[in-house]
Coordinates of C-alpha atoms in Angstrom, one line a residue:
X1 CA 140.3 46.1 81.3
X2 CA 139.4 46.6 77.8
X3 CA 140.6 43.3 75.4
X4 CA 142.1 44.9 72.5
X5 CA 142.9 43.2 69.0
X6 CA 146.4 42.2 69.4
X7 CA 147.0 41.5 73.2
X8 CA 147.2 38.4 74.7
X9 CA 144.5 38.5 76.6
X10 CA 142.3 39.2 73.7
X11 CA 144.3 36.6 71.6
X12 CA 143.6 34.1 74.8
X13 CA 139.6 35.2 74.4
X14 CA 139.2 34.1 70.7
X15 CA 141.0 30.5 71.5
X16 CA 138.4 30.0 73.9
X17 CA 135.8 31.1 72.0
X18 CA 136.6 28.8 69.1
X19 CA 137.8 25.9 70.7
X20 CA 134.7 25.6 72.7
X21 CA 132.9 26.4 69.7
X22 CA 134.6 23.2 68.5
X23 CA 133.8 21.3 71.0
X24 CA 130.2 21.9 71.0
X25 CA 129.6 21.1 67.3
X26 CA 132.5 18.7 66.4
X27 CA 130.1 15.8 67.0
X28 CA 127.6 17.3 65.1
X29 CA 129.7 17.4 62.0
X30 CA 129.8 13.6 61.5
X31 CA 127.6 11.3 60.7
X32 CA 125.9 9.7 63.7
X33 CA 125.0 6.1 63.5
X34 CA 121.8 5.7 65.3
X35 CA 120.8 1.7 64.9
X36 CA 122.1 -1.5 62.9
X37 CA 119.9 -4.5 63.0
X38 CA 121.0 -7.9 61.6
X39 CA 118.6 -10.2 60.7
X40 CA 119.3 -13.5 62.5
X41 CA 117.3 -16.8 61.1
X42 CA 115.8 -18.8 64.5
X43 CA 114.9 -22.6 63.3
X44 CA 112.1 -24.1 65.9
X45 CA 113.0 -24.8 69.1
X46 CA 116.1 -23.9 68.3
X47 CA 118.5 -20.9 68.5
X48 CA 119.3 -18.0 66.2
X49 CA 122.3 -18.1 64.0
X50 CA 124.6 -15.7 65.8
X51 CA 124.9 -10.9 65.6
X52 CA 127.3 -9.3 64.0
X53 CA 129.2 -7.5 66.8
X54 CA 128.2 -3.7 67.1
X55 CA 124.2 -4.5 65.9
X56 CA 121.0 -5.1 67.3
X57 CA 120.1 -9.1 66.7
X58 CA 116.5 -9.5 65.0
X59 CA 115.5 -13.3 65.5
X60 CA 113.1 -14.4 62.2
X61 CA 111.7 -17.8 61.8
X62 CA 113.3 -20.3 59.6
X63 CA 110.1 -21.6 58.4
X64 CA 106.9 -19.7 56.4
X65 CA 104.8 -17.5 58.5
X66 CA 102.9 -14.6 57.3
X67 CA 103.7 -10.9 57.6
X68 CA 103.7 -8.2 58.7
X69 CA 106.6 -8.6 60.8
X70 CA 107.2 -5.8 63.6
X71 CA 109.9 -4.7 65.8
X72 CA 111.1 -1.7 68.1
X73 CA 114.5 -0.7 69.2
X74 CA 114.6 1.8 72.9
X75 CA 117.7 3.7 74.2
X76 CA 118.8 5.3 71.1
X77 CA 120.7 8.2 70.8
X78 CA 119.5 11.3 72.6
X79 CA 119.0 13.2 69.6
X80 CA 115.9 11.0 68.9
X81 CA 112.8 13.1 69.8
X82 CA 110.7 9.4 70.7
X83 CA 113.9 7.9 72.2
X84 CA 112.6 4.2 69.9
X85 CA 112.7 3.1 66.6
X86 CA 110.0 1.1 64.9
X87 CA 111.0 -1.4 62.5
X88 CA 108.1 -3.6 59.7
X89 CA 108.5 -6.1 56.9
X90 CA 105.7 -6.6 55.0
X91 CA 105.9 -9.5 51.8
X92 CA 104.1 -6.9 49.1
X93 CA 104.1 -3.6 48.0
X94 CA 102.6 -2.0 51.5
X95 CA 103.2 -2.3 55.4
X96 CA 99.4 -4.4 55.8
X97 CA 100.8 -6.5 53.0
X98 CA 100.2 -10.3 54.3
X99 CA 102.6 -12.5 52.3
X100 CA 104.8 -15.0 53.5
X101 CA 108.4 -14.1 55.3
X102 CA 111.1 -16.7 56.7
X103 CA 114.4 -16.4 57.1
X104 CA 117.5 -18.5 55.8
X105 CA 121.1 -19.3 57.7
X106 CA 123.6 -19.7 55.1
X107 CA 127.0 -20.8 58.1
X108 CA 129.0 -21.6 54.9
X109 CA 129.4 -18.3 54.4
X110 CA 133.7 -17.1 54.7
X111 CA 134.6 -16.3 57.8
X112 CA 136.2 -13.0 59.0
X113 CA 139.3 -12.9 57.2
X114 CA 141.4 -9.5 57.0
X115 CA 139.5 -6.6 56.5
X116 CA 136.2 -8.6 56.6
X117 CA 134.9 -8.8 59.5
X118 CA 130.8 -9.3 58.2
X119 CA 130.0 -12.9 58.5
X120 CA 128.1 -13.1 61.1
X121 CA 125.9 -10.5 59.0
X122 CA 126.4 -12.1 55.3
X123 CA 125.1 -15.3 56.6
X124 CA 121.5 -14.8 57.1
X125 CA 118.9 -13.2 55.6
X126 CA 114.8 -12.4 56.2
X127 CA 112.9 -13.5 53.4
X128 CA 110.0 -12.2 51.2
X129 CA 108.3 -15.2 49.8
X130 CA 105.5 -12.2 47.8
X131 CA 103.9 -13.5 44.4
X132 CA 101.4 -11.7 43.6
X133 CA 102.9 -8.5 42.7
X134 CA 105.4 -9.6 39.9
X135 CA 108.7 -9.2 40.5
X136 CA 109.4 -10.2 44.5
X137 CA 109.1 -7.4 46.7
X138 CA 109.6 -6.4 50.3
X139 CA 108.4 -3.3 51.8
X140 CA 110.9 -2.0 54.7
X141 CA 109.2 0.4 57.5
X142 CA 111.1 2.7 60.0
X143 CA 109.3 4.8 62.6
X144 CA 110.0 7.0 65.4
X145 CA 113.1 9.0 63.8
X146 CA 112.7 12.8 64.4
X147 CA 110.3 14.4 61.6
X148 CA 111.3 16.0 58.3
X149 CA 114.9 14.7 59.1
X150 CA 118.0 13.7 56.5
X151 CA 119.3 10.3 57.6
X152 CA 121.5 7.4 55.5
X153 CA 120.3 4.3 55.5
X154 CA 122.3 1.9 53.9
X155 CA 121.1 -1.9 53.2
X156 CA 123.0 -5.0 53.0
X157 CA 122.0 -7.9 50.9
X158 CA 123.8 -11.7 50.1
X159 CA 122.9 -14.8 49.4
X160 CA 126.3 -17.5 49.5
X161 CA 123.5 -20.0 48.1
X162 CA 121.9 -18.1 45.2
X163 CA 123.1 -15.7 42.6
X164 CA 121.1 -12.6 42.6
X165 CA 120.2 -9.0 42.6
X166 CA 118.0 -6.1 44.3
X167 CA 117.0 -2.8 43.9
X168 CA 115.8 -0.3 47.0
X169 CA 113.8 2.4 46.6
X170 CA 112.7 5.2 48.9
X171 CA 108.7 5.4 49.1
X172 CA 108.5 7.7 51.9
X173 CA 106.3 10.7 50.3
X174 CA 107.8 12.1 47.0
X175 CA 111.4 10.6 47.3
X176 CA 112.8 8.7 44.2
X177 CA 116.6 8.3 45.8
X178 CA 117.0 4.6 44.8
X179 CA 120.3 1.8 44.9
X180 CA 120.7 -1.6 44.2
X181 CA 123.0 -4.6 45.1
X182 CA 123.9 -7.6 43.5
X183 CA 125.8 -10.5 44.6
X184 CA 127.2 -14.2 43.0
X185 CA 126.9 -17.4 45.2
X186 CA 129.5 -18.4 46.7
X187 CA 131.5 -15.1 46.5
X188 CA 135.1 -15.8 48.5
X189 CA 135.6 -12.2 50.9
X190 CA 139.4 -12.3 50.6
X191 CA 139.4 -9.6 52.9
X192 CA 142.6 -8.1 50.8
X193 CA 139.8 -5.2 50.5
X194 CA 139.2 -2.4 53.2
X195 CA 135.8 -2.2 51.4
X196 CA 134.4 -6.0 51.6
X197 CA 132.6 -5.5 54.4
X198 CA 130.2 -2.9 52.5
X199 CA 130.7 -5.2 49.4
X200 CA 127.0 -6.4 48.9
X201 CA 125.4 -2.7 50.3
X202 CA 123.7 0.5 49.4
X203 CA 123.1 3.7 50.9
X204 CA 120.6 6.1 50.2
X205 CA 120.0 9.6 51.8
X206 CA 116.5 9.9 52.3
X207 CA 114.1 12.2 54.5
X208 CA 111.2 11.1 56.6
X209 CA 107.9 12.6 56.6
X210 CA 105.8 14.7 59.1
X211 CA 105.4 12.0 61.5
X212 CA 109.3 10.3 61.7
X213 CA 108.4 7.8 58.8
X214 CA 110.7 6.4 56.3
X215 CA 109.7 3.6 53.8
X216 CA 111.2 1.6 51.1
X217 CA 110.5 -0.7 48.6
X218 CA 112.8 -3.8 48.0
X219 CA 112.3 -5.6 44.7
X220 CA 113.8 -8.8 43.4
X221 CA 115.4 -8.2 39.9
X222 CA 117.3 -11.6 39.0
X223 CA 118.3 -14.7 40.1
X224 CA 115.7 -16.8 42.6
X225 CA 112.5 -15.2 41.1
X226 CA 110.1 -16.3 44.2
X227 CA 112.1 -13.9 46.7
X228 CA 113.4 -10.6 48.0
X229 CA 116.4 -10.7 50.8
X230 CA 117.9 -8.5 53.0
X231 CA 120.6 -9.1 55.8
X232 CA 120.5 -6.2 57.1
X233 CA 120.0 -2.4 58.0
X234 CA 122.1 0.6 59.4
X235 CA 120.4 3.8 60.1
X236 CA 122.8 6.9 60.1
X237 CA 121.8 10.5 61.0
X238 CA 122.9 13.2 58.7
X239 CA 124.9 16.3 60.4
X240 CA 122.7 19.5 60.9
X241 CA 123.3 22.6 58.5
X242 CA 123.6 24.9 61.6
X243 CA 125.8 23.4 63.2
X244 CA 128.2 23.6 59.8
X245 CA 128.0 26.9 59.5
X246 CA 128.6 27.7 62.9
X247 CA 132.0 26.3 63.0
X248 CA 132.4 27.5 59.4
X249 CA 131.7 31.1 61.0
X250 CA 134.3 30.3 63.9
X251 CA 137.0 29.5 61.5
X252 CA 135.7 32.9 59.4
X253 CA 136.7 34.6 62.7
X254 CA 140.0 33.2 63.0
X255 CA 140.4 34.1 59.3
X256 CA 140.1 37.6 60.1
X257 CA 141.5 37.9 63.1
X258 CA 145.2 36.6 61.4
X259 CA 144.6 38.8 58.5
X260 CA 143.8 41.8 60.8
X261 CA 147.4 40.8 62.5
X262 CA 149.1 41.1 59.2

């Protein structure tokens, strides 16, 4: 039997269509969070300070060793074409750079109070002990993420020992998207703020290059002038444009189909 405009059966027809049409894209229009490393400080022959819940523990030595340091994360998300993420920190302006890294374990930090809930993260810090370049810097590698992609990446950076402040840059190619954080010692989370947990953070949106690259460039730019921190990294993908308009056509269809009604 023919589905008409206006019977049931045809009203039945475009509910399916556009819930299932909802269904299939809903999870493409939010923002996926792929990875989130915390950078844990590991003293010899001892134990690292402990992961925030929800990330991916990265143990760094508590004492001087020289870069590059190198990392992978497997059994990401399915929409990852490699399926692992590749993770450097260089001390310098490149990922051969050479300079000196460490780590630092601040446990005086406030503990999760409220709406914090980060000090597990706030606590501890990798280190970029580079001198030869100026100001401090820290160049920040990722690999492995699908090519020519939009992701956020969002940086979190505190010190409860030193006042101070950074700036992040994307390097990857031609991008100039850039943020910066900056943080006092000592700062008391009250956790009366639904936002303290992104307190000392930035996020930029960024795309990688031809091969899945994205690179940054972290530079000190006040307080302890002989280092760059950072606590930690959350890598979020950005929703596709099809998928958008997709759904944006389903709802066009629904549009019509009520003003064809009336």
């Amino acid at each position: 039997m023919k589905k008409t405009p206006g019977t049931p059966r045809f009203r039945a027809l475009l509910a399916t269509v556009t819930l299932s049409l909802g269904f299939l894209f809903a999870s493409n229009l939010e923002a996926q969070l792929l990875l989130s490393m915390d950078f844990n400080s590991k003293p010899s022959g001892g134990s690292a300070s402990p992961t925030e819940a929800g990330y991916n523990g990265i143990a760094i030595n508590d004492a001087n060793f020289t870069g590059p340091f190198t990392t992978s994360f497997s059994g990401l998300s399915t929409s990852l074409s490699s399926g692992t993420v590749g993770l450097t920190i260089a001390a310098g302006t490149s990922l051969s750079a050479t300079g000196t890294l460490l780590s630092r374990d601040r446990s005086t930090t406030t503990a999760d109070n409220g709406s914090f809930t980060y000090q597990a993260l706030y606590r501890d810090f990798i280190i970029s002990k580079d001198t030869t370049t100026g100001l401090p810097k820290m160049t920040i590698g990722l690999s492995g993420l699908n090519a020519s992609t939009e992701y956020l990446v969002t940086f979190y950076a505190y010190d409860n020992n030193n006042s101070g402040a950074i700036s992040l840059q994307n390097t990857t190619g031609t991008g100039s998207q850039s943020g910066s954080i900056s943080w006092t010692a000592g700062y008391a989370f009250n956790g009366a703020n639904a936002n303290e947990n992104a307190k000392f953070s930035t996020t930029l949106r960024v795309q990688t290059d031809t091969l899945g690259n994205l690179t940054f460039l972290n530079t000190t730019t006040s307080g302890a002038g002989f280092q760059s921190i950072l606590n930690g990294i959350q890598v979020t993908a950005v929703p596709e444009p099809t998928a958008i308009a997709l759904v944006i056509a389903g709802c066009g269809i629904l549009f019509l189909r009520r003003r064809h009604r009336h």
